[in-house]
């Protein structure tokens, strides 16, 4: 995984100077002590002439003259009467030169050859085993690496935190998360100042074990160690939200935003969503508005819809209308236009509602046709477009989900029309009765039959 790849760089082969010193000391001492569990070699004393050459090569290594160092050692390889301890030290020294050259695979072969001689003192053997565990880990051979690190721990008297970290790394790669937890924890706890990569590994293991409370604690250490790293703030906020500490999650993202760490689209959107979910609509809208103004949040359907939701949650629905219209134009679905139409209906702005709902209809799915047509009919009815309203209600009546409501509106529509006809008749009668007297025909003066 990427996280593991990042933390691999935290362990490497021993620094060249330390390698040189350790070899020089081993050669100078001539004699080592074998590990208690091993069969002691017959002799760990290096031939004086071999030792002198290795010391010369060691000087070249200290001065970064790697080719010269290798030339000296290659001359020793050609000596026919080398004892096992001589061959072991030669292979060992070649291995460290190859590591300095960046050829860890070739170095591993030399270390294996050194161990195969069964002639190294205990300390040298431990060093070889540890180096091999590192090499196999870097090469992805985790089964072999695990066997080697287990062997190393069996002979170690006072393991350093680095060794526990290496063990945890190997176990993590084998997906043995439960086994990896303890060495990762020990590596962090025994270090005066835990390294960032060690905390990352511990957090990754805790996450795999779904121990989110512990993950939060480790992320807090990462935030304290690297307060300028926005990733840790965002991850901590996400974990806090997961375990129900919503207030802490919002606060942490707020701190990161104030500190200028939330500088990209994704982080600012997450901050806005956190505010919205936790009933902080003003925080949500202000985050989006500033992100738009600074050019850090893309003005797409999702961001416009989120801004509209924030305004609606803040009960400022008039402000929600414009972002809903923009979201509706950009979105592939009809959700924003439909919400816009419903808001306009609530405000009795029937013409605006009708326009939005017609646009929603154009982006609707077949199973939405009836409900949207019903709303279009209501908007038409409100605008006194009775024929259009009837057409929409009849379409809606064909849908099982809206048939009853459409029937009710059709009956209401008949009542509206009847009332309008009555009003029109009443107006006509009133106008007729108010016709001027001069227009009436005069009465006949002839009374005869």
Coordinates of C-alpha atoms in Angstrom, one line a residue:
X1 CA 0.0 0.0 0.0
X2 CA 1.1 3.6 -0.5
X3 CA 1.4 4.3 3.2
X4 CA 3.8 1.4 3.6
X5 CA 5.8 2.5 0.7
X6 CA 6.2 5.9 2.2
X7 CA 7.4 4.6 5.5
X8 CA 9.9 2.1 4.1
X9 CA 12.4 4.9 3.7
X10 CA 12.6 5.2 7.5
X11 CA 14.7 2.1 7.8
X12 CA 17.7 1.3 5.6
X13 CA 21.1 -0.4 5.8
X14 CA 23.4 0.8 8.5
X15 CA 25.1 4.2 7.7
X16 CA 28.4 3.7 6.0
X17 CA 30.5 5.2 8.9
X18 CA 28.9 2.9 11.4
X19 CA 29.4 -0.1 9.2
X20 CA 33.1 0.8 8.8
X21 CA 33.5 1.3 12.5
X22 CA 31.8 -2.0 13.4
X23 CA 33.9 -3.9 10.9
X24 CA 37.1 -2.3 12.1
X25 CA 36.3 -3.1 15.7
X26 CA 35.4 -6.7 14.8
X27 CA 38.7 -7.1 13.0
X28 CA 40.7 -5.4 15.6
X29 CA 39.3 -7.4 18.4
X30 CA 40.0 -10.6 16.5
X31 CA 37.7 -12.6 18.8
X32 CA 34.0 -12.5 19.3
X33 CA 31.4 -14.2 21.4
X34 CA 28.9 -16.5 19.7
X35 CA 25.3 -16.4 20.6
X36 CA 24.3 -18.7 23.4
X37 CA 21.9 -20.7 21.2
X38 CA 24.4 -21.3 18.4
X39 CA 27.2 -23.8 18.1
X40 CA 30.3 -21.7 18.7
X41 CA 32.7 -21.5 15.7
X42 CA 36.0 -23.2 16.2
X43 CA 37.7 -19.9 15.9
X44 CA 36.6 -16.3 15.3
X45 CA 40.2 -15.0 15.0
X46 CA 40.8 -13.4 11.5
X47 CA 44.1 -14.1 9.8
X48 CA 46.4 -11.0 10.6
X49 CA 47.2 -10.5 6.9
X50 CA 43.4 -10.6 6.0
X51 CA 42.7 -8.3 8.9
X52 CA 45.2 -5.8 7.7
X53 CA 43.7 -5.8 4.2
X54 CA 40.2 -5.4 5.5
X55 CA 41.3 -2.4 7.6
X56 CA 42.8 -0.9 4.5
X57 CA 39.5 -1.5 2.6
X58 CA 37.7 0.0 5.6
X59 CA 39.6 3.2 5.2
X60 CA 38.6 3.4 1.6
X61 CA 35.0 2.9 2.6
X62 CA 35.1 5.6 5.1
X63 CA 36.4 8.0 2.5
X64 CA 33.7 6.9 0.0
X65 CA 36.3 5.2 -2.3
X66 CA 34.0 2.3 -2.9
X67 CA 35.7 0.9 -6.0
X68 CA 39.1 0.9 -4.2
X69 CA 37.6 -0.8 -1.2
X70 CA 36.1 -3.5 -3.4
X71 CA 39.3 -4.0 -5.2
X72 CA 41.1 -4.8 -2.0
X73 CA 38.4 -7.2 -0.9
X74 CA 38.4 -8.9 -4.3
X75 CA 42.1 -9.6 -4.0
X76 CA 41.3 -11.4 -0.7
X77 CA 38.7 -13.6 -2.3
X78 CA 41.3 -15.1 -4.6
X79 CA 43.4 -16.3 -1.6
X80 CA 43.0 -20.1 -1.6
X81 CA 43.8 -20.9 2.0
X82 CA 41.3 -18.6 3.7
X83 CA 39.7 -20.1 6.9
X84 CA 35.9 -20.0 7.4
X85 CA 36.2 -17.0 9.6
X86 CA 38.3 -15.2 7.0
X87 CA 35.8 -16.0 4.2
X88 CA 32.9 -14.9 6.5
X89 CA 34.4 -11.5 7.2
X90 CA 35.3 -11.0 3.5
X91 CA 31.7 -11.8 2.5
X92 CA 30.4 -9.6 5.2
X93 CA 32.6 -6.7 4.2
X94 CA 31.7 -7.1 0.5
X95 CA 28.1 -7.0 1.5
X96 CA 28.4 -3.6 3.2
X97 CA 30.4 -2.1 0.3
X98 CA 27.6 -3.3 -2.0
X99 CA 25.0 -1.7 0.2
X100 CA 27.0 1.6 0.0
X101 CA 26.8 1.2 -3.8
X102 CA 23.0 0.7 -3.6
X103 CA 23.1 -3.0 -4.6
X104 CA 21.2 -4.4 -1.8
X105 CA 20.3 -7.7 -3.6
X106 CA 23.9 -8.5 -4.2
X107 CA 24.7 -7.5 -0.6
X108 CA 22.1 -9.9 0.6
X109 CA 23.8 -12.8 -1.2
X110 CA 27.1 -11.9 0.5
X111 CA 25.5 -11.8 3.9
X112 CA 23.9 -15.2 3.3
X113 CA 27.3 -16.5 2.3
X114 CA 28.9 -15.0 5.5
X115 CA 26.3 -16.7 7.7
X116 CA 26.7 -20.0 5.8
X117 CA 30.4 -20.2 7.0
X118 CA 29.1 -20.5 10.6
X119 CA 32.2 -18.7 11.8
X120 CA 31.0 -15.2 12.8
X121 CA 31.0 -14.0 16.4
X122 CA 27.6 -13.5 17.9
X123 CA 27.4 -9.7 17.4
X124 CA 28.5 -9.9 13.8
X125 CA 26.0 -12.7 13.1
X126 CA 23.2 -10.6 14.7
X127 CA 24.1 -7.7 12.4
X128 CA 24.0 -9.9 9.3
X129 CA 20.6 -11.3 10.3
X130 CA 19.2 -7.9 10.9
X131 CA 20.6 -6.5 7.6
X132 CA 19.1 -9.5 5.7
X133 CA 15.7 -8.9 7.3
X134 CA 15.8 -5.3 6.0
X135 CA 16.9 -6.4 2.5
X136 CA 14.2 -9.0 2.2
X137 CA 11.6 -6.6 3.5
X138 CA 12.6 -4.0 0.9
X139 CA 12.4 -6.7 -1.8
X140 CA 8.9 -7.8 -0.7
X141 CA 10.0 -11.2 0.5
X142 CA 8.1 -10.9 3.8
X143 CA 8.0 -14.6 4.8
X144 CA 11.8 -14.7 4.7
X145 CA 12.1 -11.3 6.4
X146 CA 9.8 -12.5 9.2
X147 CA 11.8 -15.6 9.8
X148 CA 15.0 -13.5 10.0
X149 CA 13.6 -10.9 12.3
X150 CA 12.2 -13.6 14.6
X151 CA 15.7 -15.2 14.7
X152 CA 17.2 -11.8 15.4
X153 CA 14.9 -11.1 18.3
X154 CA 15.7 -14.5 19.8
X155 CA 19.3 -13.4 20.1
X156 CA 18.8 -9.8 21.0
X157 CA 19.5 -8.5 24.5
X158 CA 18.2 -5.0 24.3
X159 CA 16.3 -4.4 21.1
X160 CA 16.1 -0.8 19.9
X161 CA 12.8 0.8 18.8
X162 CA 14.0 0.5 15.1
X163 CA 13.9 -3.2 15.4
X164 CA 10.3 -3.2 16.6
X165 CA 9.4 -0.9 13.8
X166 CA 10.9 -3.3 11.3
X167 CA 9.1 -6.2 12.8
X168 CA 5.8 -4.3 12.7
X169 CA 6.4 -3.4 9.0
X170 CA 6.9 -7.0 8.1
X171 CA 3.8 -8.2 9.9
X172 CA 1.8 -5.3 8.4
X173 CA 2.8 -6.4 4.9
X174 CA 1.7 -9.9 5.7
X175 CA -1.7 -8.5 6.9
X176 CA -1.0 -9.9 10.4
X177 CA -2.4 -6.7 11.9
X178 CA -3.1 -8.1 15.4
X179 CA 0.5 -9.3 15.6
X180 CA 1.9 -6.1 14.2
X181 CA 0.1 -3.9 16.8
X182 CA 2.4 -4.6 19.7
X183 CA 5.8 -4.0 18.1
X184 CA 4.5 -0.9 16.4
X185 CA 3.3 0.4 19.8
X186 CA 6.6 -0.5 21.5
X187 CA 8.6 1.3 18.7
X188 CA 6.6 4.5 19.3
X189 CA 6.6 4.3 23.1
X190 CA 10.3 3.6 23.5
X191 CA 11.4 6.4 21.2
X192 CA 12.0 9.8 22.9
X193 CA 10.6 11.4 19.8
X194 CA 8.5 9.0 17.6
X195 CA 9.2 9.4 13.9
X196 CA 6.4 10.4 11.6
X197 CA 6.6 7.2 9.6
X198 CA 6.4 5.1 12.8
X199 CA 3.2 6.9 13.9
X200 CA 1.8 6.5 10.4
X201 CA 2.4 2.8 10.6
X202 CA 0.8 2.5 14.0
X203 CA -2.3 4.5 12.8
X204 CA -2.6 2.2 9.8
X205 CA -2.5 -0.9 11.9
X206 CA -5.1 0.5 14.4
X207 CA -7.3 1.5 11.5
X208 CA -7.1 -2.1 10.0
X209 CA -8.1 -3.4 13.4
X210 CA -11.0 -0.8 13.5
X211 CA -9.8 0.6 16.7
X212 CA -10.8 4.1 15.7
X213 CA -10.4 5.6 19.2
X214 CA -6.8 4.6 19.2
X215 CA -6.4 5.9 15.6
X216 CA -7.6 9.3 16.9
X217 CA -5.0 9.3 19.6
X218 CA -2.2 8.4 17.2
X219 CA -3.4 11.1 14.7
X220 CA -3.3 13.6 17.5
X221 CA 0.4 12.8 18.0
X222 CA 0.9 13.2 14.2
X223 CA -0.9 16.6 14.3
X224 CA 1.4 17.7 17.2
X225 CA 4.4 16.4 15.4
X226 CA 3.5 17.9 12.0
X227 CA 0.9 20.7 12.6
X228 CA 1.3 22.0 9.1
X229 CA 0.3 18.8 7.5
X230 CA -3.3 19.2 6.5
X231 CA -3.8 15.5 5.8
X232 CA -3.5 14.6 9.5
X233 CA -6.0 17.3 10.4
X234 CA -8.5 16.0 7.9
X235 CA -7.9 12.4 8.8
X236 CA -8.3 13.2 12.5
X237 CA -11.6 15.1 11.8
X238 CA -12.9 12.1 9.8
X239 CA -12.0 9.6 12.6
X240 CA -13.5 11.9 15.3
X241 CA -16.7 12.0 13.3
X242 CA -16.7 8.2 12.9
X243 CA -16.5 7.7 16.6
X244 CA -19.2 10.2 17.3
X245 CA -17.1 13.2 18.4
X246 CA -18.8 15.5 15.9
X247 CA -17.9 18.7 17.8
X248 CA -14.2 17.8 17.8
X249 CA -14.3 16.9 14.1
X250 CA -15.7 20.3 13.1
X251 CA -13.3 22.1 15.5
X252 CA -10.3 20.3 14.0
X253 CA -11.2 21.2 10.5
X254 CA -11.9 24.7 11.6
X255 CA -8.4 25.0 13.1
X256 CA -6.9 23.6 9.9
X257 CA -8.9 26.1 7.8
X258 CA -7.9 29.1 10.0
X259 CA -4.3 27.9 9.7
X260 CA -4.6 28.0 5.9
X261 CA -4.1 24.3 5.6
X262 CA -7.4 23.6 3.8
X263 CA -6.4 25.0 0.5
X264 CA -7.9 22.7 -2.1
X265 CA -11.3 21.8 -3.3
X266 CA -11.7 18.5 -1.6
X267 CA -10.7 19.6 1.8
X268 CA -12.9 22.7 1.8
X269 CA -15.9 20.7 0.6
X270 CA -15.3 18.2 3.4
X271 CA -15.2 21.1 5.9
X272 CA -18.5 22.5 4.4
X273 CA -20.2 19.1 4.6
X274 CA -19.0 18.6 8.2
X275 CA -20.6 21.9 9.1
X276 CA -23.8 21.1 7.3
X277 CA -24.1 17.6 8.8
X278 CA -23.5 19.0 12.3
X279 CA -26.2 21.7 12.0
X280 CA -23.9 24.6 11.4
X281 CA -25.3 26.0 8.2
X282 CA -23.7 29.4 8.5
X283 CA -20.3 27.7 8.8
X284 CA -21.2 25.7 5.7
X285 CA -22.3 28.6 3.5
X286 CA -19.4 30.8 4.6
X287 CA -16.8 28.1 3.8
X288 CA -18.3 27.6 0.3
X289 CA -18.7 31.3 -0.4
X290 CA -15.1 32.0 0.5
X291 CA -14.0 29.0 -1.5
X292 CA -15.9 30.2 -4.6
X293 CA -14.5 33.8 -4.1
X294 CA -10.9 32.5 -3.8
X295 CA -11.3 30.2 -6.7
X296 CA -10.5 27.1 -4.5
X297 CA -13.9 25.4 -4.9
X298 CA -15.1 24.4 -8.3
X299 CA -18.5 25.8 -9.1
X300 CA -20.2 22.5 -10.2
X301 CA -23.6 21.0 -9.5
X302 CA -22.6 19.4 -6.3
X303 CA -21.1 22.6 -4.7
X304 CA -24.1 24.8 -5.8
X305 CA -26.5 22.2 -4.4
X306 CA -24.6 22.0 -1.1
X307 CA -24.6 25.8 -0.8
X308 CA -28.4 25.8 -1.4
X309 CA -28.8 23.2 1.3
X310 CA -26.9 25.3 3.7
X311 CA -29.1 28.3 3.0
X312 CA -32.2 26.2 3.4
X313 CA -31.0 24.8 6.7
X314 CA -30.4 28.4 7.8
X315 CA -34.0 29.2 6.8
X316 CA -32.8 31.7 4.2
X317 CA -34.6 30.2 1.3
X318 CA -34.5 33.2 -0.9
X319 CA -30.7 32.9 -1.0
X320 CA -31.1 29.2 -2.0
X321 CA -32.9 30.0 -5.2
X322 CA -30.0 31.1 -7.3
X323 CA -27.6 28.3 -6.4
X324 CA -30.4 25.8 -7.0
X325 CA -31.0 27.2 -10.5
X326 CA -27.2 27.0 -11.2
X327 CA -27.1 23.4 -9.8
X328 CA -30.1 22.4 -11.9
X329 CA -28.5 23.7 -15.0
X330 CA -25.3 21.8 -14.4
X331 CA -26.7 18.6 -12.9
X332 CA -27.5 15.5 -14.9
X333 CA -30.5 14.8 -12.7
X334 CA -33.6 16.9 -11.8
X335 CA -33.1 17.2 -8.1
X336 CA -32.1 20.8 -8.0
X337 CA -34.7 22.0 -10.4
X338 CA -37.4 20.0 -8.5
X339 CA -36.4 21.6 -5.2
X340 CA -36.4 25.0 -6.8
X341 CA -39.9 24.5 -8.2
X342 CA -41.1 23.4 -4.8
X343 CA -39.6 26.4 -3.1
X344 CA -41.2 28.7 -5.6
X345 CA -44.6 27.0 -5.1
X346 CA -44.3 27.6 -1.3
X347 CA -43.9 31.3 -2.0
X348 CA -46.9 31.3 -4.4
X349 CA -44.6 32.4 -7.3
X350 CA -46.4 30.1 -9.7
X351 CA -44.8 31.2 -13.0
X352 CA -41.3 30.8 -11.6
X353 CA -42.3 27.4 -10.2
X354 CA -43.8 26.4 -13.5
X355 CA -40.5 27.2 -15.4
X356 CA -38.4 25.3 -12.9
X357 CA -40.7 22.2 -12.9
X358 CA -40.7 22.1 -16.7
X359 CA -36.9 22.0 -16.6
X360 CA -37.1 19.3 -13.9
X361 CA -39.4 17.3 -16.1
X362 CA -36.9 17.4 -18.9
X363 CA -34.3 15.6 -16.7
X364 CA -36.7 13.3 -14.9
X365 CA -36.8 9.5 -14.8
X366 CA -39.9 7.7 -16.1
X367 CA -41.0 6.9 -12.6
X368 CA -41.0 10.6 -11.7
X369 CA -43.2 11.7 -14.5
X370 CA -46.5 11.6 -12.6
X371 CA -45.4 13.5 -9.5
X372 CA -43.7 16.2 -11.5
X373 CA -46.7 16.6 -13.8
X374 CA -48.9 17.0 -10.8
X375 CA -46.7 19.8 -9.5
X376 CA -46.7 21.5 -13.0
X377 CA -50.5 21.3 -12.9
X378 CA -50.6 23.0 -9.5
X379 CA -48.3 25.8 -10.8
X380 CA -50.5 26.2 -13.8
X381 CA -53.6 26.3 -11.7
X382 CA -52.0 28.9 -9.5
X383 CA -51.3 31.0 -12.6
X384 CA -54.9 30.6 -13.7
X385 CA -53.9 28.6 -16.8
X386 CA -56.7 26.2 -16.3
X387 CA -56.5 24.3 -19.6
X388 CA -52.8 23.6 -19.0
X389 CA -53.5 22.6 -15.5
X390 CA -56.2 20.1 -16.6
X391 CA -53.8 18.6 -19.2
X392 CA -51.1 18.1 -16.5
X393 CA -53.6 16.6 -14.0
X394 CA -54.9 14.1 -16.5
X395 CA -51.3 13.0 -17.2
X396 CA -50.7 12.6 -13.5
X397 CA -53.9 10.7 -13.1
X398 CA -52.5 8.0 -15.3
X399 CA -49.8 7.3 -12.8
X400 CA -50.8 5.0 -9.9
X401 CA -48.7 7.0 -7.4
X402 CA -50.4 10.3 -8.2
X403 CA -53.8 9.3 -9.5
X404 CA -55.8 10.1 -6.4
X405 CA -54.2 13.5 -5.9
X406 CA -54.7 14.2 -9.6
X407 CA -58.4 13.3 -9.3
X408 CA -58.8 15.7 -6.3
X409 CA -57.2 18.5 -8.3
X410 CA -59.4 17.8 -11.3
X411 CA -62.5 18.1 -9.1
X412 CA -61.1 21.2 -7.6
X413 CA -60.5 22.5 -11.2
X414 CA -64.1 21.9 -12.1
X415 CA -65.2 23.9 -9.0
X416 CA -62.9 26.7 -10.0
X417 CA -64.3 26.8 -13.5
X418 CA -67.9 26.6 -12.1
X419 CA -67.1 29.5 -9.8
X420 CA -65.6 31.5 -12.7
X421 CA -68.6 30.8 -14.9
X422 CA -70.9 32.0 -12.1
X423 CA -68.9 35.1 -11.7
X424 CA -68.9 35.7 -15.4
X425 CA -72.7 35.2 -15.5
X426 CA -73.2 37.5 -12.6
X427 CA -71.2 40.2 -14.2
X428 CA -73.1 39.8 -17.5
X429 CA -76.5 40.1 -15.6
X430 CA -75.3 43.1 -13.7
X431 CA -74.2 44.8 -16.9
X432 CA -77.6 44.0 -18.6
X433 CA -79.5 45.4 -15.7
X434 CA -77.5 48.5 -15.7
X435 CA -78.3 49.2 -19.4
X436 CA -79.4 53.0 -20.0
X437 CA -83.2 53.8 -20.1
X438 CA -82.7 55.7 -23.4
X439 CA -82.0 52.5 -25.1
X440 CA -85.4 51.0 -24.2
X441 CA -88.3 50.9 -26.8
X442 CA -91.1 53.4 -26.1
X443 CA -94.5 52.1 -25.0
X444 CA -97.3 52.1 -27.5
X445 CA -100.1 54.8 -27.0
X446 CA -102.6 52.6 -28.8
X447 CA -104.7 50.8 -26.2
X448 CA -107.2 49.3 -28.5
X449 CA -107.5 45.7 -29.4

